[in-house]
Short mmCIF file of C-alpha atoms in Angstrom, two decimals:
data_model
loop_
_atom_site.label_atom_id
_atom_site.label_comp_id
_atom_site.label_asym_id
_atom_site.label_seq_id
_atom_site.Cartn_x
_atom_site.Cartn_y
_atom_site.Cartn_z
CA MET A 1 241.02 -50.79 53.79
CA LYS A 2 237.91 -49.04 54.87
CA LYS A 3 236.81 -45.89 53.10
CA GLN A 4 236.29 -42.92 55.40
CA SER A 5 232.88 -41.38 55.20
CA LEU A 6 232.41 -37.65 55.25
CA PRO A 7 230.28 -36.16 57.95
CA ASP A 8 226.88 -34.88 56.94
CA ASN A 9 227.89 -31.27 57.49
CA ALA A 10 230.98 -31.39 55.20
CA GLY A 11 231.31 -28.66 52.52
CA LEU A 12 229.98 -25.12 52.34
CA SER A 13 226.40 -24.07 52.69
CA LEU A 14 224.72 -21.70 50.27
CA ILE A 15 224.72 -18.94 52.91
CA GLU A 16 228.49 -19.24 53.40
CA ILE A 17 229.11 -19.09 49.62
CA THR A 18 226.81 -16.06 49.27
CA PHE A 19 228.56 -14.28 52.12
CA ALA A 20 232.01 -14.98 50.61
CA MET A 21 230.85 -13.74 47.19
CA GLY A 22 229.53 -10.55 48.80
CA ILE A 23 232.88 -9.86 50.46
CA LEU A 24 234.66 -10.53 47.16
CA ALA A 25 232.28 -8.20 45.28
CA VAL A 26 232.84 -5.36 47.78
CA ALA A 27 236.62 -5.83 47.67
CA LEU A 28 236.71 -5.85 43.85
CA SER A 29 234.48 -2.76 43.59
CA LEU A 30 236.78 -0.87 45.96
CA ILE A 31 239.86 -1.90 44.00
CA PHE A 32 238.35 -0.97 40.62
CA GLY A 33 236.97 2.30 42.01
CA SER A 34 240.43 3.21 43.26
CA MET A 35 241.99 2.37 39.90
CA ILE A 36 239.49 4.58 38.08
CA SER A 37 240.17 7.44 40.51
CA VAL A 38 243.90 7.12 39.95
CA LEU A 39 243.38 7.28 36.17
CA VAL A 40 241.17 10.37 36.39
CA ILE A 41 243.56 12.17 38.74
CA GLY A 42 246.46 11.24 36.47
CA ARG A 43 244.73 12.82 33.46
CA VAL A 44 243.92 15.98 35.41
CA ASN A 45 247.52 16.25 36.62
CA GLU A 46 248.77 15.75 33.06
CA GLU A 47 246.50 18.55 31.83
CA ARG A 48 247.63 20.78 34.70
CA ALA A 49 251.28 20.18 33.74
CA ILE A 50 250.49 21.09 30.11
CA ALA A 51 248.68 24.23 31.31
CA ASN A 52 251.63 25.28 33.47
CA THR A 53 254.01 24.75 30.55
CA GLU A 54 251.81 26.91 28.30
CA LEU A 55 251.59 29.63 30.95
CA SER A 56 255.33 29.60 31.57
CA SER A 57 255.89 29.93 27.83
CA ILE A 58 253.59 32.96 27.69
CA LEU A 59 255.34 34.65 30.61
CA GLU A 60 258.75 33.87 29.10
CA SER A 61 257.69 35.52 25.84
CA MET A 62 256.71 38.63 27.83
CA ARG A 63 260.10 38.84 29.53
CA GLY A 64 262.17 41.66 28.11
CA MET A 65 259.23 43.41 26.42
CA PRO A 66 259.12 47.17 26.71
CA LEU A 67 256.30 48.48 28.90
CA SER A 68 254.34 49.68 25.87
CA ASP A 69 254.29 46.14 24.43
CA LEU A 70 253.74 44.48 27.81
CA VAL A 71 250.52 46.38 28.60
CA THR A 72 249.04 45.68 25.15
CA TYR A 73 250.17 42.04 24.83
CA ALA A 74 247.42 39.50 24.03
CA PRO A 75 248.73 35.93 23.77
CA GLU A 76 247.39 33.39 21.33
CA LYS A 77 245.02 30.78 22.69
CA PRO A 78 246.99 27.57 23.33
CA ALA A 79 246.02 24.31 21.62
CA HIS A 80 245.98 22.32 24.89
CA PRO A 81 244.69 21.34 27.47
CA GLY A 82 240.97 20.59 27.38
CA ALA A 83 238.25 21.26 24.85
CA ASP A 84 237.93 25.02 25.49
CA ARG A 85 240.58 27.35 26.89
CA THR A 86 240.76 30.97 28.08
CA ILE A 87 243.90 32.94 28.99
CA GLN A 88 243.74 35.84 31.43
CA LEU A 89 246.69 38.14 32.03
CA GLU A 90 247.00 40.67 34.77
CA CYS A 91 249.70 42.77 36.35
CA PHE A 92 249.81 44.50 39.70
CA ASP A 93 250.50 48.17 40.43
CA ALA A 94 252.57 49.46 43.35
CA ASP A 95 249.56 49.20 45.70
CA GLY A 96 248.95 45.56 44.72
CA ALA A 97 245.80 46.33 42.72
CA SER A 98 245.18 44.03 39.76
CA ILE A 99 245.21 45.48 36.23
CA SER A 100 243.87 43.29 33.39
CA LEU A 101 246.01 42.90 30.30
CA PRO A 102 245.86 43.87 27.50
CA MET A 103 244.99 47.41 28.55
CA ASN A 104 242.69 49.46 26.42
CA LEU A 105 245.00 52.41 25.69
CA ALA A 106 244.68 55.06 22.99
CA THR A 107 246.80 54.15 19.96
CA ASP A 108 247.71 55.83 16.70
CA PRO A 109 245.64 54.09 13.99
CA LEU A 110 248.48 54.31 11.45
CA THR A 111 251.42 53.12 13.51
CA GLY A 112 249.68 51.25 16.33
CA LYS A 113 251.86 53.06 18.88
CA ILE A 114 250.36 54.14 22.19
CA THR A 115 249.56 57.87 22.15
CA GLY A 116 248.46 58.35 25.75
CA PRO A 117 250.48 58.05 28.94
CA LEU A 118 251.61 54.61 30.05
CA PRO A 119 250.41 53.38 33.43
CA ASP A 120 252.73 53.83 36.39
CA LEU A 121 253.84 50.29 37.18
CA PRO A 122 256.61 49.20 39.55
CA ASN A 123 259.90 47.84 38.30
CA PRO A 124 259.89 44.84 38.25
CA VAL A 125 256.20 44.35 37.61
CA GLU A 126 254.46 41.21 38.83
CA VAL A 127 252.50 39.47 36.06
CA LYS A 128 250.01 36.66 36.58
CA ALA A 129 248.85 34.38 33.75
CA THR A 130 245.76 32.24 34.35
CA LEU A 131 244.53 29.45 32.10
CA LEU A 132 240.95 28.22 32.46
CA TRP A 133 240.03 25.10 30.53
CA THR A 134 236.96 22.92 30.19
CA ARG A 135 237.31 19.17 29.83
CA GLU A 136 235.10 17.16 27.51
CA ASN A 137 232.87 16.18 30.45
CA GLY A 138 232.17 19.87 31.27
CA GLN A 139 234.43 20.18 34.31
CA VAL A 140 236.30 23.50 34.51
CA TYR A 141 239.88 23.66 35.77
CA LYS A 142 242.17 26.59 36.50
CA SER A 143 245.92 26.97 36.71
CA TYR A 144 248.02 30.09 37.13
CA VAL A 145 251.65 31.14 37.12
CA THR A 146 253.15 34.41 38.33
CA THR A 147 256.50 36.02 37.73
CA SER A 148 258.21 39.38 38.10
CA ILE A 149 259.26 41.02 34.87
CA GLY A 150 261.89 43.74 34.87
CA ARG A 151 261.45 46.51 32.37
#
């Protein structure tokens, strides 16, 4: 039995191998880049869900407060998300103008009760809670929740 001989051009040339490796490198970089993006977006979405839970909790604690407590309410800073967090509360008057909470109203130093007139707010009053947080890499994110609170 005679052994078949391979033609002189059998196999892959160095150019063909280099080209194939280049295509493989581009494909792998796209795949890994996409995986990293998915992980980053997942973390941001997780932090946003935590922020919305914190904000909903703050608004729920405000529900049922008398107007005098509502306009002077200052929530505690939440423990999550991010490295640094800031809470901003605001309500809206009948004309839709924003009023920052807590309001700086005159109070009795002994009792802490408001001595001046309370602002004229609609019933129910719309309240917006905003949470700004900074991630460890310095990126700033914002989430807000609104609700109407009857008084």
